[in-house]
Structures are given as structure tokens and as C-alpha cells.
């Protein structure tokens, strides 16, 4: 794709390369050595590494190259304008299977927010093909930022450039890399109502003081707080997920039986992955002509000595 070299002058820590499948990808880096990779196919973050070079996102070893690329199992696929099978479109919508473009003149970061950040803006606009299946005109801008301390931020802005309203659901389908799923706990979702996709979306109330994993889990937590912690005791680290404009949280691990039926997931890989998605699903977003919606997620990692009480859950 013909992007001029001048595009990258705004941040030397950002470069355009090819991924293992020959698709353009943007690599963001910090002076301390943290990095993130974003594929132009689906605007999917495929890697996020800390300053020690340790990978923080899960990617299946069964991901294979193909002439017709598709969203890989792992990283952070963008689910739009549909999550899962909750509509007539392909599973998780079409945005994750489209080629996005780089905005060569992105709006600058706010002056108080720009120091030490590398970022890229990717754009997706409705195509003739999309309109056949989903007859609405939109502009989707995704900004991916990597801060000096290695935090990863994704900001989605979706604008209705149509003459009529439309509605959509959305998720950052985030695959976290964990040491052992049976040792993981999520804090911040206790006492919430959730829809259980393993029980025909029946509504339950979370009873535990944290979410732990002993079998397949596929739930949508409703009216969730804007900060959630995923504690990995074995690796002595905690993922902190901060979100805005995303009231729901989807939590998923396929466990042993389902993993064996998934062609793009190794039989034992479920032990090392956990999806915790900032999302808006239960009550879809309704956009009037000219309106814009924003959904933001920030991922950071802290040592396991971090006290979750400081997040204000209690």
C-alpha cells in the first residue's frame, strides 16, 4: 500500500512493516522497549509487549496464513457492527475482516496527553459490499496509542454519515495471555447481573467475591464499573482494564471440550487465554445522522502486590 514515508515523521517510534502473512501492519514502540503491532486487516492489535519484551496478548498457534486473510484467533479483534451471533451479519460483524487505511493526517493528541506516546489512526468507511448486508453509511476511526509506561489504549469513534439512524453493538474482543486459567481471578464484576450464553442468555447475579474458572464460561456482565482487574497469581501480575462508553463486559474461556472442536485453537491453549471484553451489547448504540459514538479501553499491567481496593471496587 502506498503510504509516503512522511506519514511517520510525527512519531519516529511508529513504523509500517509486513506481518507473517504479507499484510501491512503498524508497529508502535516506546523508548523503554514496549511495543504493539496493529494489522491493517481488521485494525486488529496482534501483539502487545512490555518493556522486557514479554507478550501480554494471547494468539493461537493454530493461526495459519491464507490467500483470503481472516481475523486471527487472539490479540484484540474489533467486533462491529455486531457482537457474536446477535444479529443477521457474520459472527462478530464485518469490521474485523476488512482492510483499513491509515489516516495520514490524524488529529493531534491533546498537548497534555502527547508526551511519549506513539499512536496511529486507522479508518474504515462503509463499502458497497458492506451496504448490501448492512445498509448504513458510517466512518469508523480507531486510534491505537502506546504510552511511555507501556499502557495500550484503543479509542473507537463511529460516526453516522447516513441520512437515517442506525444501531450497532460493539466489543474490543481482548485475548489476555495468562499463566493458567484455573489460577486466574477477575475483580470488579462481583454482585453484577450477567447473561449466561451457556443457558440461553438467562439472567443471573454474580455471587462470588471474584470470578474464577473451573469450566467453560461465556457471560455478559451488565452495567459494569469502568475499572476491572484480572489477577494472574503465578505470573505475579495484574491486568487493569479501564473503559469508557462500554457498559458491558463479556467474559469467555472455551475450556477443554469446546477447544477440541475449534480448528483455530490448540487443544490445551484454553489454559493460557482469557477474553475480557469492554463492550456495548445488551442495549445497542443508536446513532442519529451526524452523531458520533466513542468507546475507549486502556490496558495496563501492574505487579501482583497491587491492591485492588485502590481501584474503588468496594
Coordinates of C-alpha atoms in Angstrom, one line a residue:
X1 CA 0.0 0.0 0.0
X2 CA 1.5 3.4 -1.0
X3 CA 1.9 5.4 2.2
X4 CA 4.5 8.1 2.0
X5 CA 7.4 8.0 4.4
X6 CA 6.5 11.4 5.6
X7 CA 3.5 9.9 7.3
X8 CA 5.8 8.5 10.0
X9 CA 7.6 11.8 10.8
X10 CA 5.1 12.7 13.5
X11 CA 6.5 9.8 15.7
X12 CA 9.7 8.0 14.9
X13 CA 8.6 5.2 17.2
X14 CA 5.9 4.2 14.6
X15 CA 6.7 2.2 11.5
X16 CA 5.0 0.3 8.7
X17 CA 6.0 -3.3 8.1
X18 CA 4.6 -6.6 6.8
X19 CA 3.2 -9.3 9.1
X20 CA 3.9 -13.1 8.6
X21 CA 1.0 -13.2 6.1
X22 CA 2.4 -10.3 4.0
X23 CA -0.2 -7.8 5.2
X24 CA 0.7 -4.3 6.2
X25 CA 1.0 -3.7 9.9
X26 CA 1.9 -0.8 12.1
X27 CA 4.4 -1.2 14.9
X28 CA 4.4 1.2 17.8
X29 CA 7.3 1.3 20.2
X30 CA 8.3 3.2 23.4
X31 CA 11.9 4.3 24.3
X32 CA 11.7 1.8 27.2
X33 CA 11.2 -1.1 24.8
X34 CA 7.4 -1.8 25.0
X35 CA 5.7 -2.4 21.6
X36 CA 2.4 -3.1 19.9
X37 CA 1.5 -4.4 16.5
X38 CA -1.7 -3.5 14.6
X39 CA -2.7 -5.2 11.4
X40 CA -4.4 -3.2 8.7
X41 CA -6.5 -6.2 8.2
X42 CA -9.3 -5.7 10.7
X43 CA -7.4 -3.0 12.6
X44 CA -6.6 -5.9 14.9
X45 CA -3.9 -5.5 17.6
X46 CA -2.0 -8.7 17.2
X47 CA 0.8 -8.1 19.8
X48 CA 1.4 -6.1 22.9
X49 CA 4.7 -6.5 24.7
X50 CA 6.1 -4.9 27.9
X51 CA 9.5 -3.3 28.2
X52 CA 11.0 -6.7 28.9
X53 CA 9.7 -8.0 25.5
X54 CA 7.2 -10.3 27.2
X55 CA 4.0 -10.8 25.2
X56 CA 0.8 -9.8 27.0
X57 CA -1.9 -10.9 24.5
X58 CA -2.7 -14.5 23.6
X59 CA -2.5 -15.6 19.9
X60 CA -3.4 -19.2 18.9
X61 CA -0.6 -21.3 17.5
X62 CA -3.2 -22.7 15.1
X63 CA -3.5 -19.4 13.2
X64 CA -2.5 -20.2 9.6
X65 CA -1.7 -18.0 6.6
X66 CA -4.2 -18.0 3.8
X67 CA -4.8 -16.2 0.5
X68 CA -8.0 -14.8 1.9
X69 CA -6.9 -13.4 5.3
X70 CA -9.3 -13.5 8.2
X71 CA -9.3 -12.3 11.8
X72 CA -6.8 -14.3 13.7
X73 CA -7.7 -16.1 17.0
X74 CA -6.1 -13.8 19.5
X75 CA -5.0 -10.2 20.0
X76 CA -7.8 -7.7 20.0
X77 CA -10.3 -8.2 17.2
X78 CA -12.8 -5.3 16.7
X79 CA -16.4 -6.5 16.8
X80 CA -18.6 -4.1 14.8
X81 CA -21.5 -3.6 14.0
X82 CA -22.5 -6.9 15.7
X83 CA -21.1 -9.0 18.6
X84 CA -21.3 -12.7 18.3
X85 CA -24.4 -14.0 16.6
X86 CA -26.8 -11.4 18.0
X87 CA -27.9 -10.3 14.5
X88 CA -28.1 -11.2 10.8
X89 CA -24.4 -10.4 10.0
X90 CA -21.4 -12.7 10.1
X91 CA -20.2 -13.6 13.6
X92 CA -18.8 -10.5 15.4
X93 CA -19.6 -8.3 12.4
X94 CA -17.5 -7.4 9.3
X95 CA -15.1 -4.8 10.6
X96 CA -12.5 -7.4 11.7
X97 CA -12.4 -8.8 8.2
X98 CA -12.0 -5.6 6.2
X99 CA -8.8 -3.8 5.1
X100 CA -8.5 -0.5 7.0
X101 CA -6.5 2.5 5.9
X102 CA -4.0 4.7 7.7
X103 CA -5.1 8.3 8.3
X104 CA -2.1 10.2 7.0
X105 CA -3.1 13.4 8.8
X106 CA -4.6 12.4 12.1
X107 CA -6.0 14.9 14.6
X108 CA -3.1 15.6 17.0
X109 CA -3.1 14.2 20.6
X110 CA -4.1 16.8 23.2
X111 CA -1.0 18.8 24.3
X112 CA -1.2 17.4 27.8
X113 CA -1.6 13.9 26.5
X114 CA 1.0 13.7 23.8
X115 CA 4.3 13.3 25.7
X116 CA 6.0 10.0 25.0
X117 CA 3.1 8.4 23.1
X118 CA 3.3 6.7 19.8
X119 CA 0.0 6.3 18.0
X120 CA -1.7 5.5 14.7
X121 CA -5.2 6.3 13.4
X122 CA -6.9 3.7 11.2
X123 CA -10.0 4.4 9.2
X124 CA -12.9 2.2 7.9
X125 CA -15.7 3.5 5.8
X126 CA -18.7 1.6 4.6
X127 CA -18.1 0.0 1.2
X128 CA -20.6 -1.0 -1.4
X129 CA -20.2 -4.6 -0.3
X130 CA -21.0 -3.7 3.3
X131 CA -24.0 -1.7 2.4
X132 CA -25.5 -4.7 0.7
X133 CA -25.6 -6.6 4.1
X134 CA -25.9 -3.6 6.4
X135 CA -27.5 -0.6 4.6
X136 CA -25.9 2.3 6.6
X137 CA -23.1 4.8 5.9
X138 CA -20.5 5.2 8.7
X139 CA -17.0 6.3 9.3
X140 CA -15.0 4.4 11.9
X141 CA -11.8 5.8 13.3
X142 CA -9.7 3.7 15.6
X143 CA -6.8 5.3 17.4
X144 CA -4.2 2.9 19.0
X145 CA -1.8 4.5 21.5
X146 CA 1.2 3.1 23.3
X147 CA 2.3 5.3 26.3
X148 CA 5.8 5.7 27.7
X149 CA 5.0 3.3 30.5
X150 CA 3.7 0.7 28.1
X151 CA -0.1 1.1 28.6
X152 CA -2.2 0.3 25.5
X153 CA -5.2 2.5 24.7
X154 CA -7.7 1.9 21.9
X155 CA -10.2 4.7 21.1
X156 CA -13.0 4.0 18.6
X157 CA -15.1 6.8 17.1
X158 CA -18.0 5.8 15.0
X159 CA -19.9 8.5 13.1
X160 CA -23.2 8.2 11.3
X161 CA -22.8 9.9 7.9
X162 CA -26.1 8.4 6.7
X163 CA -29.5 10.2 6.3
X164 CA -31.2 7.8 8.7
X165 CA -30.4 6.5 12.2
X166 CA -28.8 3.1 12.8
X167 CA -27.9 0.9 15.8
X168 CA -25.0 -1.4 16.4
X169 CA -23.3 -3.5 19.1
X170 CA -19.5 -3.4 19.7
X171 CA -16.7 -5.0 21.6
X172 CA -12.9 -5.0 22.0
X173 CA -12.6 -8.8 22.0
X174 CA -9.5 -8.8 24.1
X175 CA -7.5 -12.1 24.5
X176 CA -5.3 -11.8 27.5
X177 CA -2.3 -14.2 27.9
X178 CA -2.4 -15.9 31.3
X179 CA -0.3 -18.5 33.0
X180 CA -3.0 -20.9 34.0
X181 CA -6.8 -20.1 33.7
X182 CA -7.6 -22.2 36.8
X183 CA -5.4 -19.7 38.8
X184 CA -6.9 -16.5 37.4
X185 CA -9.5 -14.3 39.2
X186 CA -11.3 -11.2 37.9
X187 CA -12.3 -8.5 40.4
X188 CA -14.7 -5.7 39.8
X189 CA -17.7 -7.7 38.4
X190 CA -18.9 -9.2 41.7
X191 CA -22.6 -8.7 42.6
X192 CA -23.4 -7.8 39.0
X193 CA -26.2 -9.3 36.8
X194 CA -25.0 -11.2 33.8
X195 CA -26.5 -13.0 30.8
X196 CA -25.2 -16.6 30.6
X197 CA -24.7 -17.7 26.9
X198 CA -24.4 -21.3 28.1
X199 CA -28.0 -21.1 29.4
X200 CA -29.9 -19.4 26.5
X201 CA -28.9 -15.9 27.8
X202 CA -30.7 -16.5 31.1
X203 CA -30.0 -13.7 33.6
X204 CA -28.2 -14.4 36.9
X205 CA -26.5 -12.4 39.6
X206 CA -22.8 -13.0 40.3
X207 CA -22.5 -14.5 43.8
X208 CA -18.7 -14.9 44.3
X209 CA -16.4 -12.2 45.7
X210 CA -14.4 -12.7 42.4
X211 CA -14.8 -14.6 39.2
X212 CA -12.7 -17.8 39.0
X213 CA -12.6 -20.5 36.4
X214 CA -13.3 -24.3 36.7
X215 CA -15.2 -24.9 33.4
X216 CA -16.4 -23.1 30.3
X217 CA -17.5 -19.6 30.9
X218 CA -19.4 -17.4 28.3
X219 CA -21.1 -14.5 30.1
X220 CA -22.1 -10.9 29.5
X221 CA -21.9 -8.7 32.7
X222 CA -24.2 -5.7 32.7
X223 CA -23.8 -2.2 34.0
X224 CA -20.2 -2.8 34.9
X225 CA -17.8 -0.5 36.6
X226 CA -15.2 1.3 34.4
X227 CA -12.2 -0.4 36.1
X228 CA -11.7 -4.2 36.2
X229 CA -8.7 -6.2 37.4
X230 CA -7.5 -9.6 36.1
X231 CA -5.2 -11.2 38.7
X232 CA -2.6 -13.7 37.5
X233 CA -1.1 -15.1 40.7
X234 CA 1.5 -17.3 39.0
X235 CA 3.0 -14.6 36.9
X236 CA 2.7 -12.1 39.8
X237 CA 1.0 -9.5 37.7
X238 CA -2.4 -7.9 37.3
X239 CA -4.1 -6.6 34.1
X240 CA -6.0 -3.4 34.8
X241 CA -8.8 -2.7 32.3
X242 CA -10.2 0.9 32.2
X243 CA -13.0 1.7 29.9
X244 CA -15.4 4.5 28.8
X245 CA -18.6 4.2 26.9
X246 CA -18.6 0.4 27.3
X247 CA -21.2 -0.6 29.9
X248 CA -20.9 -4.4 29.3
X249 CA -18.1 -6.8 29.9
X250 CA -18.0 -10.1 28.0
X251 CA -16.0 -12.9 29.8
X252 CA -15.1 -16.0 27.8
X253 CA -13.0 -19.1 28.1
X254 CA -13.9 -22.2 26.0
X255 CA -12.4 -24.8 28.3
X256 CA -11.3 -28.3 27.3
X257 CA -14.3 -29.7 25.4
X258 CA -15.1 -26.7 23.2
X259 CA -11.4 -26.1 22.5
X260 CA -11.1 -29.5 20.9
X261 CA -13.9 -28.6 18.4
X262 CA -12.2 -25.3 17.4
X263 CA -9.9 -25.7 14.4
X264 CA -8.0 -22.5 15.1
X265 CA -7.3 -23.2 18.8
X266 CA -4.9 -25.8 20.1
X267 CA -6.4 -28.4 22.4
X268 CA -4.6 -27.2 25.5
X269 CA -4.4 -23.5 24.6
X270 CA -7.6 -22.6 26.6
X271 CA -5.4 -22.8 29.7
X272 CA -3.4 -19.7 28.6
X273 CA -6.1 -17.4 27.3
X274 CA -8.9 -15.3 28.8
X275 CA -11.2 -12.9 26.9
X276 CA -12.4 -9.9 28.9
X277 CA -14.1 -7.5 26.5
X278 CA -15.2 -4.0 27.1
X279 CA -18.4 -3.9 25.1
X280 CA -21.8 -2.4 24.4
X281 CA -24.2 -5.3 23.6
X282 CA -27.3 -5.6 25.8
X283 CA -28.6 -2.2 24.7
X284 CA -27.1 -1.4 21.3
X285 CA -25.9 2.1 20.5
X286 CA -28.4 4.2 18.5
X287 CA -26.8 6.9 16.3
X288 CA -28.8 9.6 14.6
X289 CA -27.5 11.2 11.4
X290 CA -24.3 13.2 12.1
X291 CA -23.9 11.8 15.6
X292 CA -20.7 10.2 16.8
X293 CA -20.1 7.5 19.5
X294 CA -16.9 7.0 21.3
X295 CA -15.7 3.8 23.2
X296 CA -12.3 3.7 24.9
X297 CA -10.3 1.0 26.6
X298 CA -7.0 1.3 28.3
X299 CA -4.9 -1.8 29.2
X300 CA -2.1 -1.7 31.8
X301 CA -0.1 -4.2 33.8
X302 CA 0.9 -3.9 37.4
X303 CA 2.7 -6.1 39.9
X304 CA 0.6 -8.6 41.9
X305 CA 1.3 -6.6 45.0
X306 CA -1.1 -4.0 43.6
X307 CA -4.1 -3.8 46.0
X308 CA -7.4 -4.0 44.1
X309 CA -9.1 -2.0 46.9
X310 CA -7.3 1.0 45.4
X311 CA -9.5 0.7 42.3
X312 CA -12.6 1.6 44.3
X313 CA -14.4 -1.7 43.7
X314 CA -15.5 -2.0 47.3

